[in-house]
Amino acid sequence: METLTAIQKQYLEQPKERISGSEAIVRCLLAEGVDILYGYPGGAIMPVYDELYKYEDKINHVLTRHEQCAAHAAQGYARISGKVGVAMATSGPGATNLVTGIADAQIDSTPIVCITGQVPSHLLGSDAFQETDIVGISTPVTKWNHQVTKASQIPEIIARAFYIAKSGRPGPVLIDITKDAQFEEFDFQYKKCTGVRSYVPVPKTDDSSVTAAAELINSAKKPLIIWGQGIILSKAELELKALVEKAGIPAAWTIMGASALPTSHPLNIGMVGMHGNYAPNVLTNDCDVLIAIGMRFDDRVTGKLDEYATQAKIVHFEIDPAEVDKNIQTDVAVLGDAKQSLLQLLPQINTNSHPEWLQRFKDLYEIEYDKVIKNDLHPTKEGLTMGEVLKEINIQTKGEAAIVSDVGQHQMIACRYADFNVTKSNITSGGLGTMGFALPAAIGAKMAAPEREVVAVIGDGGYQMTIQELGTIFQNKVPVKIVVLNNEFLGMVRQWQQLFFEKRYASTEMVNPNFVAIAQGYYIEAKKVTKREDLASAVKEMIDSDAPYFLEVCVEKEGNVFPMVPSGASVSDIRLE
């Protein structure tokens, strides 16, 4: 059960009071425990900002430099805290600028509530200044959305928004509020939402399906667990660890599931997917029972569908019925919250071990180490590699930092080589692959968890998509650490051009600015590293700093990320070079 703060209780227990719609919005947010709000003001949302000014001692409004970054910051806040992130924008372009962040949150199951202003209700449909149909635009990429035209609707709709965003499989919700509803007065009282008719956020778990899953797991000779973000969202880290250890099953993770089980755990056998580890990808097509927990069989994980784990019995633990049998046909589907399902499963699991099966993962790891990992982490060539930068970050943070990565080669390197010893430590754009995600998401993550070290790992391409958020960092004194791995290319696209387009590097080479000077222009301490002998001291100086810090590391221009499952290939066809 949720523990309420004193501020929440204050606004939940108030008797009816006649106030404006805009003040009601602020009080609703306070009743939901919102302490940080990311946004950008404008005409259609200005009444709410006027009320926020009066409540600035209770809600910290963070002025981002772009509305998309408000959504990404709300994502970072939500991903590291487990709470609902909140973003706000005006109508028209302000609202449409949120859409990329909303779409990212939808595919990555991130709970955020976005509030947009809208033109007065009598102007709806008239093509008024800065009017767009944001409800229609955002419908495909929200878990739920709603337009409010009367002030009296505000408490119920906001309460419902927070409930829907957080419950079941989380996701983004958008509320569009007309300007006249913000000015209109009504008798305000707030009640939290505890249910919505016809909405079943967590399906009831069928006991017989749990028993059937246990029987398959107990009888397996070569079982393999693949877990996803569902473990983290349901707070089932301990239950996953208990299952892995009791049954002695090798366990691999999707990008979104990283950090649920510590990297150092002996049964954590690495990442699956296009740039995942060699052993779990190859042996997916040799296991006899594949246990998928809180993951959705994304195409980057499965590769060629009709050649994916065809020899295995598939057990799928999943909260969203729509994901079951969507891509991969299951033999046993266990619907429900992952934590509760695993708690039901554990007493039925036999204590077991699979030493010969586990040895095969270790043998394939040695092959990957010799062909790939050794060259990434302990290079003998002159140019710095992305992998050795991550290795140094691991050393300086003891593997306890939250790594917020952008999208591209550096993202795959960060996921492969960062030590994730604490849960909720891998914050990245998984399903949508949004370049520009990391810098604003790192702001939200650091503000949500100021006690944690937050390191944004970004490529030179994605960095320039949201570089203006250095202003947000400076203005709000957010001590996030920024590492730009600069190879002067859009590296992932260049890698594909090298491997599949005969090295025709069309529109991928970057002519970059003086990144250090730009950071210093925002009064952020900055340094550039070009030589291996300077890397360790620079990373240490960055981590030791109590202030925001920018570190540019110039890495080899044409380095590639391996292993790699080529697009459309089977996971068994993973390439090591």
XYZ file of C-alpha atoms in Angstrom:
577
model
C 0.000 0.000 0.000
C 1.220 3.491 -0.868
C 2.600 5.543 2.015
C 1.268 9.097 1.849
C 3.393 12.141 2.597
C 2.202 14.970 4.816
C 1.623 17.159 1.750
C -0.434 14.443 0.056
C -2.583 14.017 3.152
C -3.097 17.778 3.325
C -4.579 17.941 -0.162
C -6.444 14.646 0.039
C -8.241 15.503 3.269
C -9.317 19.051 2.432
C -13.038 19.852 2.492
C -14.635 21.264 -0.641
C -13.308 24.685 -1.583
C -14.161 26.928 -4.511
C -11.036 27.457 -6.595
C -10.021 27.813 -10.248
C -9.298 24.901 -12.529
C -5.634 25.894 -12.756
C -5.216 25.867 -8.980
C -7.043 22.543 -8.894
C -4.459 21.083 -11.284
C -1.635 22.073 -8.936
C -3.442 20.706 -5.880
C -4.143 17.440 -7.717
C -0.445 17.061 -8.443
C 0.387 17.695 -4.791
C -2.199 15.117 -3.719
C -0.462 12.598 -6.016
C 2.886 13.280 -4.379
C 4.439 15.174 -7.302
C 7.490 17.091 -6.102
C 9.231 17.764 -9.427
C 7.574 18.839 -12.662
C 9.324 19.296 -16.017
C 7.884 21.684 -18.535
C 7.833 24.776 -20.716
C 5.244 27.563 -20.411
C 3.115 29.110 -23.136
C -0.150 30.914 -23.674
C -2.599 28.022 -23.361
C -1.061 26.695 -20.127
C -0.180 30.046 -18.557
C -2.938 30.014 -15.892
C -1.423 26.812 -14.449
C 2.040 28.363 -14.408
C 0.619 31.356 -12.570
C -0.642 28.988 -9.871
C 2.649 27.057 -9.791
C 4.346 30.356 -8.948
C 2.294 30.431 -5.735
C 3.215 26.823 -4.853
C 6.916 26.947 -5.731
C 7.826 25.932 -2.167
C 5.954 22.634 -2.682
C 6.590 21.740 -6.352
C 9.913 22.285 -8.083
C 9.147 23.219 -11.681
C 12.163 22.559 -13.904
C 12.270 24.671 -17.046
C 13.717 22.454 -19.764
C 14.952 24.045 -22.977
C 12.655 21.944 -25.181
C 9.365 20.195 -24.491
C 10.643 16.847 -25.798
C 13.281 17.017 -23.090
C 10.603 17.632 -20.454
C 9.100 14.270 -21.405
C 12.499 12.546 -21.398
C 13.387 14.083 -18.021
C 10.074 12.806 -16.657
C 11.033 9.373 -18.016
C 14.402 9.441 -16.283
C 12.701 10.499 -13.055
C 10.199 7.637 -13.334
C 12.700 4.965 -14.332
C 15.031 5.474 -11.374
C 12.386 6.302 -8.736
C 9.558 3.951 -9.703
C 7.155 6.896 -9.366
C 5.150 8.692 -12.029
C 7.065 11.392 -13.892
C 5.221 14.557 -14.925
C 5.735 16.873 -17.907
C 3.758 19.939 -18.944
C 3.561 22.041 -22.102
C 1.379 24.508 -23.910
C -0.859 23.792 -26.905
C 0.181 23.360 -30.530
C 3.939 22.966 -30.980
C 4.463 22.647 -27.240
C 2.163 19.642 -27.157
C 3.479 18.060 -30.360
C 7.061 18.419 -29.103
C 6.125 16.081 -26.239
C 5.060 13.314 -28.594
C 8.483 11.720 -29.163
C 9.018 11.384 -25.404
C 5.494 10.039 -24.986
C 6.026 7.445 -27.722
C 9.311 6.444 -26.083
C 7.557 6.015 -22.736
C 4.796 3.951 -24.321
C 7.032 1.327 -25.906
C 9.298 1.170 -22.828
C 6.394 0.977 -20.335
C 7.382 4.129 -18.438
C 4.744 5.814 -16.232
C 4.501 9.513 -17.060
C 1.615 11.967 -17.017
C 1.751 14.787 -19.553
C -0.468 17.836 -19.132
C -1.010 20.137 -22.094
C -2.852 23.407 -22.380
C -5.399 23.814 -25.142
C -7.203 26.734 -26.784
C -10.537 27.762 -25.187
C -13.288 25.229 -25.798
C -15.345 27.553 -28.002
C -12.394 27.694 -30.431
C -11.860 23.944 -30.673
C -11.875 22.844 -34.307
C -11.493 26.382 -35.648
C -7.742 26.209 -36.420
C -7.142 28.831 -33.770
C -3.611 30.031 -33.023
C -1.521 27.143 -31.692
C -4.401 24.677 -31.844
C -3.614 21.056 -32.644
C -5.645 17.941 -31.954
C -3.120 16.517 -29.482
C -5.607 13.923 -28.250
C -5.926 12.555 -31.785
C -2.195 12.821 -32.434
C -1.189 11.088 -29.207
C -3.831 8.339 -29.173
C -1.574 5.691 -30.783
C 1.291 6.368 -28.345
C -0.486 6.766 -25.007
C -1.917 4.241 -22.595
C -4.848 6.639 -22.179
C -5.598 10.274 -22.980
C -8.436 12.700 -22.367
C -9.455 16.276 -23.127
C -10.893 18.362 -20.284
C -13.261 21.223 -21.160
C -14.865 21.825 -17.749
C -13.031 22.655 -14.529
C -15.186 20.241 -12.561
C -13.709 17.326 -14.573
C -10.130 18.060 -13.501
C -9.878 16.123 -10.184
C -11.413 12.918 -11.498
C -9.427 12.926 -14.750
C -6.075 13.664 -13.108
C -6.696 10.988 -10.460
C -7.540 8.514 -13.196
C -4.462 9.542 -15.193
C -2.064 8.755 -12.354
C -3.799 5.464 -11.607
C -3.689 4.301 -15.227
C -0.103 5.454 -15.783
C 1.238 3.507 -12.804
C -0.986 0.427 -12.567
C -0.497 -2.855 -14.381
C 1.883 -2.454 -17.295
C 2.851 1.207 -16.856
C 2.743 3.784 -19.611
C 2.220 7.418 -20.575
C -1.046 9.303 -20.145
C -1.864 12.703 -21.653
C -4.440 15.177 -20.352
C -5.335 18.128 -22.593
C -7.025 20.987 -20.702
C -8.693 23.917 -22.408
C -7.792 27.406 -21.243
C -11.327 28.286 -20.156
C -11.403 25.182 -17.927
C -8.245 26.477 -16.272
C -9.903 29.825 -15.458
C -13.325 28.438 -14.478
C -14.055 28.091 -10.750
C -15.730 25.088 -9.094
C -16.029 23.334 -5.744
C -12.791 21.357 -5.531
C -12.181 18.128 -3.655
C -9.717 15.378 -4.523
C -9.981 11.621 -4.186
C -7.359 9.196 -5.439
C -8.475 6.734 -8.090
C -8.408 3.078 -7.066
C -10.065 1.500 -10.079
C -11.576 2.153 -13.490
C -14.560 0.262 -14.828
C -13.609 -2.375 -17.441
C -9.881 -1.756 -16.885
C -8.110 -4.775 -15.375
C -4.483 -3.720 -14.858
C -3.278 -7.058 -13.485
C -4.903 -10.233 -14.823
C -5.670 -12.940 -12.292
C -3.006 -15.617 -12.259
C -4.293 -19.101 -13.005
C -2.862 -21.531 -10.434
C -2.827 -24.346 -12.991
C -0.594 -22.321 -15.322
C 1.922 -21.804 -12.502
C 1.922 -25.535 -11.807
C 2.375 -26.319 -15.505
C 5.289 -23.858 -15.660
C 6.901 -25.468 -12.596
C 6.599 -28.921 -14.132
C 8.334 -27.823 -17.333
C 11.092 -26.033 -15.414
C 11.676 -28.978 -13.074
C 11.911 -31.454 -15.959
C 14.242 -29.300 -18.076
C 17.788 -30.489 -18.772
C 18.905 -27.302 -20.534
C 16.707 -24.474 -19.197
C 17.333 -20.801 -19.979
C 15.765 -17.745 -18.341
C 15.457 -14.483 -20.247
C 14.159 -11.641 -18.140
C 13.084 -8.144 -19.091
C 12.016 -4.900 -17.483
C 8.926 -6.552 -16.018
C 11.156 -7.765 -13.182
C 12.152 -4.201 -12.312
C 8.671 -2.742 -12.753
C 7.134 -5.339 -10.444
C 10.036 -5.089 -7.950
C 10.686 -8.811 -8.359
C 14.493 -8.690 -8.227
C 14.719 -10.868 -5.119
C 12.234 -13.384 -6.485
C 14.188 -13.641 -9.751
C 17.411 -14.212 -7.817
C 15.711 -16.875 -5.690
C 14.414 -18.701 -8.776
C 17.752 -18.577 -10.586
C 19.641 -19.873 -7.560
C 17.143 -22.537 -6.467
C 16.743 -24.011 -9.944
C 20.361 -23.386 -10.978
C 19.287 -21.876 -14.287
C 21.525 -19.637 -16.448
C 19.761 -16.287 -16.851
C 20.127 -13.649 -19.560
C 18.566 -10.217 -19.889
C 17.124 -7.833 -22.409
C 18.436 -4.274 -22.524
C 15.459 -3.034 -20.513
C 15.938 -5.763 -17.902
C 19.583 -4.975 -17.199
C 20.491 -4.504 -13.501
C 17.657 -6.623 -12.039
C 20.295 -9.271 -11.254
C 23.818 -8.021 -10.498
C 26.298 -8.310 -13.353
C 28.623 -10.234 -11.057
C 26.110 -12.994 -10.252
C 27.551 -16.366 -11.394
C 24.308 -17.345 -13.141
C 23.969 -14.009 -14.973
C 25.204 -15.065 -18.394
C 24.790 -11.736 -20.198
C 22.606 -9.861 -22.643
C 20.518 -11.277 -25.467
C 19.735 -9.469 -28.678
C 21.354 -7.981 -31.753
C 24.514 -6.896 -29.918
C 24.131 -9.202 -26.946
C 26.534 -11.825 -25.698
C 27.520 -14.773 -27.847
C 26.550 -17.615 -25.491
C 22.953 -16.677 -24.586
C 22.150 -15.863 -28.216
C 23.580 -19.089 -29.655
C 22.242 -21.326 -26.879
C 18.745 -19.870 -27.137
C 18.511 -22.222 -30.073
C 19.705 -25.190 -28.022
C 17.839 -24.879 -24.709
C 14.945 -27.248 -24.045
C 12.851 -24.874 -21.907
C 12.949 -21.115 -22.388
C 11.499 -19.172 -19.451
C 10.671 -15.595 -20.461
C 9.825 -13.279 -17.560
C 8.560 -9.743 -18.068
C 9.851 -9.439 -21.626
C 7.984 -9.154 -24.896
C 10.078 -11.053 -27.476
C 11.085 -7.891 -29.292
C 12.484 -8.365 -32.803
C 15.942 -7.211 -31.643
C 15.905 -10.130 -29.188
C 14.467 -12.833 -31.434
C 16.048 -12.148 -34.800
C 14.381 -14.321 -37.442
C 11.159 -15.420 -35.781
C 10.681 -18.763 -37.518
C 14.165 -19.841 -36.414
C 13.921 -18.665 -32.808
C 14.021 -21.355 -30.097
C 11.953 -23.730 -32.228
C 13.303 -26.716 -30.260
C 12.265 -25.325 -26.870
C 9.152 -25.340 -24.758
C 8.287 -21.683 -24.096
C 7.080 -20.499 -20.683
C 6.034 -16.835 -20.683
C 5.400 -14.845 -17.476
C 3.640 -11.665 -18.594
C 1.342 -8.978 -17.194
C -0.047 -7.843 -20.574
C -2.178 -10.500 -22.312
C -1.602 -8.719 -25.642
C 2.075 -9.730 -25.541
C 1.382 -13.443 -25.145
C 1.671 -15.334 -28.458
C 2.123 -12.019 -30.287
C 5.537 -12.915 -31.683
C 6.461 -16.293 -30.190
C 3.983 -19.106 -29.570
C 4.065 -20.151 -25.924
C 3.499 -23.564 -24.387
C 2.606 -22.176 -20.957
C 1.563 -18.575 -20.350
C 1.444 -17.315 -16.768
C -0.501 -14.078 -16.716
C -0.090 -11.676 -13.819
C 2.346 -9.462 -11.961
C 5.852 -10.969 -12.166
C 6.548 -10.668 -8.443
C 3.330 -12.395 -7.432
C 3.689 -15.061 -10.121
C 7.236 -15.882 -9.035
C 6.159 -16.024 -5.394
C 3.569 -18.620 -6.389
C 6.078 -20.492 -8.515
C 9.024 -20.734 -6.109
C 7.566 -23.295 -3.651
C 6.896 -25.635 -6.596
C 10.454 -25.435 -7.985
C 12.905 -28.229 -7.184
C 16.404 -27.391 -6.004
C 18.607 -28.175 -8.950
C 21.817 -27.415 -10.818
C 22.892 -27.777 -14.419
C 26.713 -27.747 -14.363
C 27.281 -29.240 -17.832
C 24.771 -26.865 -19.400
C 26.275 -23.887 -17.565
C 29.741 -24.917 -18.719
C 28.654 -24.500 -22.323
C 27.882 -20.830 -21.612
C 31.305 -20.433 -20.032
C 33.014 -22.058 -23.025
C 31.256 -19.772 -25.487
C 32.057 -16.776 -23.286
C 35.765 -17.611 -23.637
C 35.392 -17.547 -27.417
C 33.656 -14.153 -27.231
C 36.298 -12.879 -24.817
C 39.168 -13.795 -27.141
C 37.485 -12.480 -30.275
C 35.706 -9.372 -28.949
C 35.786 -8.491 -25.254
C 39.578 -8.542 -24.875
C 39.944 -6.092 -27.756
C 37.205 -3.805 -26.404
C 38.437 -3.647 -22.800
C 42.195 -4.213 -23.159
C 43.065 -2.870 -26.599
C 46.599 -2.996 -27.943
C 45.947 -0.531 -30.778
C 46.561 3.187 -30.425
C 42.993 4.521 -30.523
C 40.823 4.596 -27.414
C 37.858 2.208 -27.451
C 34.399 2.868 -26.019
C 34.715 -0.294 -23.964
C 37.760 0.881 -22.023
C 35.941 4.103 -21.141
C 33.095 2.048 -19.630
C 35.628 -0.125 -17.840
C 37.158 2.969 -16.220
C 33.713 4.269 -15.194
C 33.086 0.868 -13.552
C 36.316 1.169 -11.610
C 35.664 4.718 -10.421
C 32.008 4.104 -9.463
C 32.428 0.498 -8.180
C 29.654 -0.505 -10.572
C 27.052 1.333 -8.512
C 26.329 4.271 -10.838
C 23.141 4.702 -12.791
C 24.196 4.683 -16.434
C 21.918 6.714 -18.698
C 22.787 5.919 -22.298
C 21.628 7.458 -25.529
C 21.113 5.441 -28.731
C 23.799 4.021 -30.977
C 27.097 2.141 -30.696
C 27.898 3.667 -27.309
C 24.524 2.421 -26.013
C 25.340 -1.159 -26.921
C 28.828 -0.815 -25.435
C 27.373 0.695 -22.233
C 24.830 -2.110 -21.905
C 27.481 -4.765 -22.597
C 30.241 -3.481 -20.355
C 28.767 -1.383 -17.556
C 28.705 -3.145 -14.208
C 25.114 -3.056 -12.999
C 25.348 -3.990 -9.334
C 22.303 -1.994 -8.207
C 18.807 -2.306 -9.643
C 17.384 0.525 -11.771
C 20.900 1.301 -12.999
C 20.385 1.047 -16.766
C 18.287 3.890 -18.121
C 18.098 3.966 -21.886
C 15.701 4.266 -24.803
C 14.988 0.650 -25.684
C 12.033 0.157 -27.989
C 11.875 3.507 -29.783
C 15.621 4.125 -29.927
C 15.392 7.887 -29.447
C 18.609 9.767 -30.089
C 18.829 12.712 -27.704
C 17.219 10.755 -24.854
C 20.162 10.519 -22.471
C 20.966 14.106 -21.487
C 17.440 15.092 -20.357
C 16.738 11.624 -18.919
C 19.906 11.910 -16.835
C 18.633 15.223 -15.448
C 15.399 13.561 -14.334
C 17.236 10.550 -12.912
C 19.674 12.633 -10.879
C 16.923 14.867 -9.497
C 14.886 11.813 -8.496
C 17.860 10.077 -6.863
C 20.336 12.772 -5.777
C 22.179 10.248 -3.594
C 23.178 8.170 -6.637
C 25.948 8.819 -9.114
C 24.316 9.365 -12.503
C 26.527 9.130 -15.573
C 25.133 9.963 -19.014
C 26.981 8.098 -21.767
C 26.245 9.703 -25.116
C 27.495 9.662 -28.710
C 28.487 12.850 -30.495
C 25.425 12.573 -32.749
C 22.718 12.094 -30.140
C 24.340 14.638 -27.837
C 23.775 17.421 -30.340
C 20.075 16.614 -30.583
C 19.445 17.855 -27.034
C 22.662 19.726 -26.206
C 20.617 22.768 -25.166
C 19.714 20.951 -21.935
C 23.124 21.964 -20.610
C 21.205 25.137 -19.798
C 18.762 23.170 -17.652
C 21.672 21.500 -15.868
C 23.368 24.838 -15.225
C 20.251 26.701 -14.092
C 19.167 23.924 -11.730
C 22.680 22.944 -10.620
C 22.067 19.255 -11.393
C 25.362 17.435 -10.696
C 25.018 14.921 -13.511
C 28.173 13.574 -15.162
C 28.202 13.654 -18.972
C 30.526 11.475 -21.051
C 30.477 11.998 -24.801
C 32.191 9.227 -26.755
C 33.207 11.108 -29.890
C 34.022 9.105 -33.002
C 32.993 11.880 -35.415
C 30.409 9.581 -36.977
C 26.833 8.495 -36.566
C 28.533 5.308 -35.520
C 25.801 2.672 -35.659
C 24.602 3.743 -39.089
C 28.232 3.894 -40.278
C 28.785 0.333 -39.027
C 25.855 -0.898 -41.093
C 27.137 1.070 -44.091
C 30.530 -0.619 -43.665
C 29.153 -4.132 -43.297
C 26.182 -4.055 -45.668
C 26.593 -1.048 -48.006
C 30.210 -1.484 -49.158
C 31.533 1.372 -46.983
C 29.408 4.032 -48.659
C 29.341 6.402 -45.686
C 26.397 8.474 -46.850
C 25.620 11.405 -44.509
C 27.113 9.817 -41.400
C 30.402 11.674 -40.867
C 30.100 14.457 -38.301
C 31.991 17.759 -38.324
C 31.690 18.558 -34.630
C 32.023 21.782 -32.662
C 34.255 22.433 -29.662
C 32.228 20.474 -27.128
C 34.394 21.566 -24.204
C 33.924 25.247 -25.055
C 30.160 24.772 -25.312
C 30.012 23.121 -21.878
C 32.171 25.881 -20.428
C 29.815 28.398 -22.016
C 27.163 26.934 -19.716
C 29.606 27.245 -16.777
C 30.038 23.471 -16.576
C 33.473 22.075 -15.813
C 34.762 20.265 -18.893
C 37.702 18.240 -20.162
C 38.733 16.460 -23.357
C 40.697 13.201 -23.472
C 42.527 11.991 -26.568
C 45.189 9.720 -25.038
C 44.868 6.482 -23.106
C 47.258 7.611 -20.373
C 44.951 10.524 -19.514
C 41.699 8.532 -19.296
C 41.817 7.188 -15.721
C 42.678 10.526 -14.105
C 40.010 12.356 -16.127
C 37.276 9.881 -15.188
C 38.353 10.038 -11.535
C 38.256 13.846 -11.587
C 34.748 13.718 -13.086
C 33.409 11.232 -10.546
C 35.034 13.053 -7.615
C 33.390 16.341 -8.610
C 30.311 17.456 -6.684
C 29.181 19.607 -9.608
C 28.004 18.934 -13.161
C 30.905 17.716 -15.270
C 31.406 17.183 -19.005
C 33.997 14.750 -20.332
C 34.648 14.280 -24.035
C 36.604 11.157 -24.968
C 37.822 10.872 -28.541
C 37.521 7.217 -29.515
C 38.512 5.328 -32.657
C 36.562 6.610 -35.640
C 35.651 3.302 -37.289
C 35.302 0.969 -34.337
C 32.479 -1.576 -34.568
C 30.256 -3.242 -32.002
C 30.362 -7.023 -31.988
C 28.874 -9.579 -31.542
C 26.124 -8.723 -33.981
C 23.061 -10.562 -35.234
C 22.519 -9.209 -38.767
C 19.043 -7.911 -39.463
C 16.730 -10.741 -40.466
C 19.180 -13.437 -39.386
C 18.744 -16.129 -36.747
C 20.250 -15.548 -33.302
C 22.422 -18.616 -34.066
C 24.033 -16.645 -36.909
C 25.531 -14.064 -34.563
C 28.800 -12.631 -35.899
C 31.902 -12.096 -33.793
C 33.662 -10.021 -36.452
